[in-house]
Amino acid sequence: EVFEGMQLMRVNPPVMAEFNLPLETEGVLVAQAGPTALRVGLRSGDVIEAVNDQAVTHPRDVAQAFATQVRGYTLTVQRGAQRVLLRFGR
């Protein structure tokens, strides 16, 4: 669990169908954001494509990226038809 209450799901065909994601979607789906994720700008339904410019394809990738000791994070997020960059410090 990266943030308290946040649930991440690997994007695969069943998840794409359930959440109506485009076929070309790659990354990790935020199935449930939780309070901390909401504070940094994530929303349920967002797809995290990269953390600090490193592509992620599995919830484990996101957890490992947040385990690194860096001062801040940049998330590349697909939100509907928009690509959003979220930046926040530790």
Short mmCIF file of C-alpha atoms in Angstrom, two decimals:
data_model
loop_
_atom_site.label_atom_id
_atom_site.label_comp_id
_atom_site.label_asym_id
_atom_site.label_seq_id
_atom_site.Cartn_x
_atom_site.Cartn_y
_atom_site.Cartn_z
CA GLU A 1 0.00 0.00 0.00
CA VAL A 2 1.68 3.20 -1.20
CA PHE A 3 -0.75 5.59 0.50
CA GLU A 4 -3.21 4.69 3.23
CA GLY A 5 -6.47 3.46 1.73
CA MET A 6 -5.18 3.51 -1.86
CA GLN A 7 -5.87 0.42 -3.95
CA LEU A 8 -3.91 -0.12 -7.16
CA MET A 9 -4.69 -2.63 -9.90
CA ARG A 10 -2.55 -3.86 -12.76
CA VAL A 11 -4.04 -2.78 -16.10
CA ASN A 12 -5.02 -5.94 -17.99
CA PRO A 13 -7.95 -6.84 -20.28
CA PRO A 14 -10.50 -7.55 -17.48
CA VAL A 15 -9.58 -4.29 -15.69
CA MET A 16 -9.73 -2.38 -18.99
CA ALA A 17 -13.23 -3.75 -19.60
CA GLU A 18 -14.45 -3.10 -16.04
CA PHE A 19 -13.20 0.51 -15.96
CA ASN A 20 -13.84 1.22 -19.67
CA LEU A 21 -10.19 2.03 -20.41
CA PRO A 22 -8.87 2.41 -23.97
CA LEU A 23 -7.04 -0.61 -25.42
CA GLU A 24 -3.72 1.25 -25.52
CA THR A 25 -3.80 1.97 -21.76
CA GLU A 26 -0.59 1.03 -19.96
CA GLY A 27 0.22 1.53 -16.31
CA VAL A 28 -1.39 0.97 -12.93
CA LEU A 29 -5.00 1.89 -12.21
CA VAL A 30 -5.93 3.77 -9.05
CA ALA A 31 -9.03 1.72 -8.18
CA GLN A 32 -9.54 3.63 -4.93
CA ALA A 33 -7.58 6.78 -4.11
CA GLY A 34 -7.86 7.14 -0.34
CA PRO A 35 -7.33 10.40 1.59
CA THR A 36 -3.56 10.83 1.15
CA ALA A 37 -3.65 10.11 -2.58
CA LEU A 38 -6.48 12.63 -2.96
CA ARG A 39 -4.36 15.27 -1.20
CA VAL A 40 -1.51 14.84 -3.70
CA GLY A 41 -3.94 15.04 -6.63
CA LEU A 42 -4.68 11.42 -7.53
CA ARG A 43 -8.25 10.38 -8.18
CA SER A 44 -9.95 7.01 -8.41
CA GLY A 45 -9.87 5.97 -12.07
CA ASP A 46 -6.49 7.59 -12.79
CA VAL A 47 -3.87 5.43 -14.49
CA ILE A 48 -0.32 5.98 -13.22
CA GLU A 49 1.97 5.55 -16.22
CA ALA A 50 5.28 6.57 -14.64
CA VAL A 51 6.85 7.62 -11.34
CA ASN A 52 9.83 9.97 -11.70
CA ASP A 53 10.02 9.13 -15.42
CA GLN A 54 10.19 5.37 -14.76
CA ALA A 55 7.35 3.46 -16.45
CA VAL A 56 5.21 1.34 -14.11
CA THR A 57 3.13 -1.67 -15.10
CA HIS A 58 2.44 -3.35 -11.75
CA PRO A 59 1.40 -2.04 -8.30
CA ARG A 60 4.73 -3.41 -7.02
CA ASP A 61 6.55 -0.99 -9.39
CA VAL A 62 4.74 1.96 -7.80
CA ALA A 63 5.53 0.75 -4.28
CA GLN A 64 9.23 0.30 -5.18
CA ALA A 65 9.38 3.81 -6.69
CA PHE A 66 7.96 5.29 -3.49
CA ALA A 67 10.40 3.27 -1.37
CA THR A 68 13.35 5.15 -2.89
CA GLN A 69 14.71 8.03 -0.85
CA VAL A 70 14.11 11.04 -3.05
CA ARG A 71 12.97 14.53 -2.14
CA GLY A 72 10.00 14.62 -4.46
CA TYR A 73 7.92 12.68 -6.92
CA THR A 74 6.53 13.34 -10.35
CA LEU A 75 3.70 11.08 -11.46
CA THR A 76 2.65 10.85 -15.09
CA VAL A 77 -1.07 10.09 -14.96
CA GLN A 78 -3.65 9.39 -17.64
CA ARG A 79 -6.97 10.89 -16.54
CA GLY A 80 -9.62 10.21 -19.15
CA ALA A 81 -8.34 11.81 -22.35
CA GLN A 82 -5.83 14.02 -20.49
CA ARG A 83 -2.26 13.37 -19.42
CA VAL A 84 -1.54 15.04 -16.08
CA LEU A 85 1.75 15.55 -14.23
CA LEU A 86 1.45 15.53 -10.45
CA ARG A 87 4.43 16.80 -8.44
CA PHE A 88 4.77 16.63 -4.68
CA GLY A 89 7.42 16.33 -2.00
CA ARG A 90 7.99 13.69 0.60
#
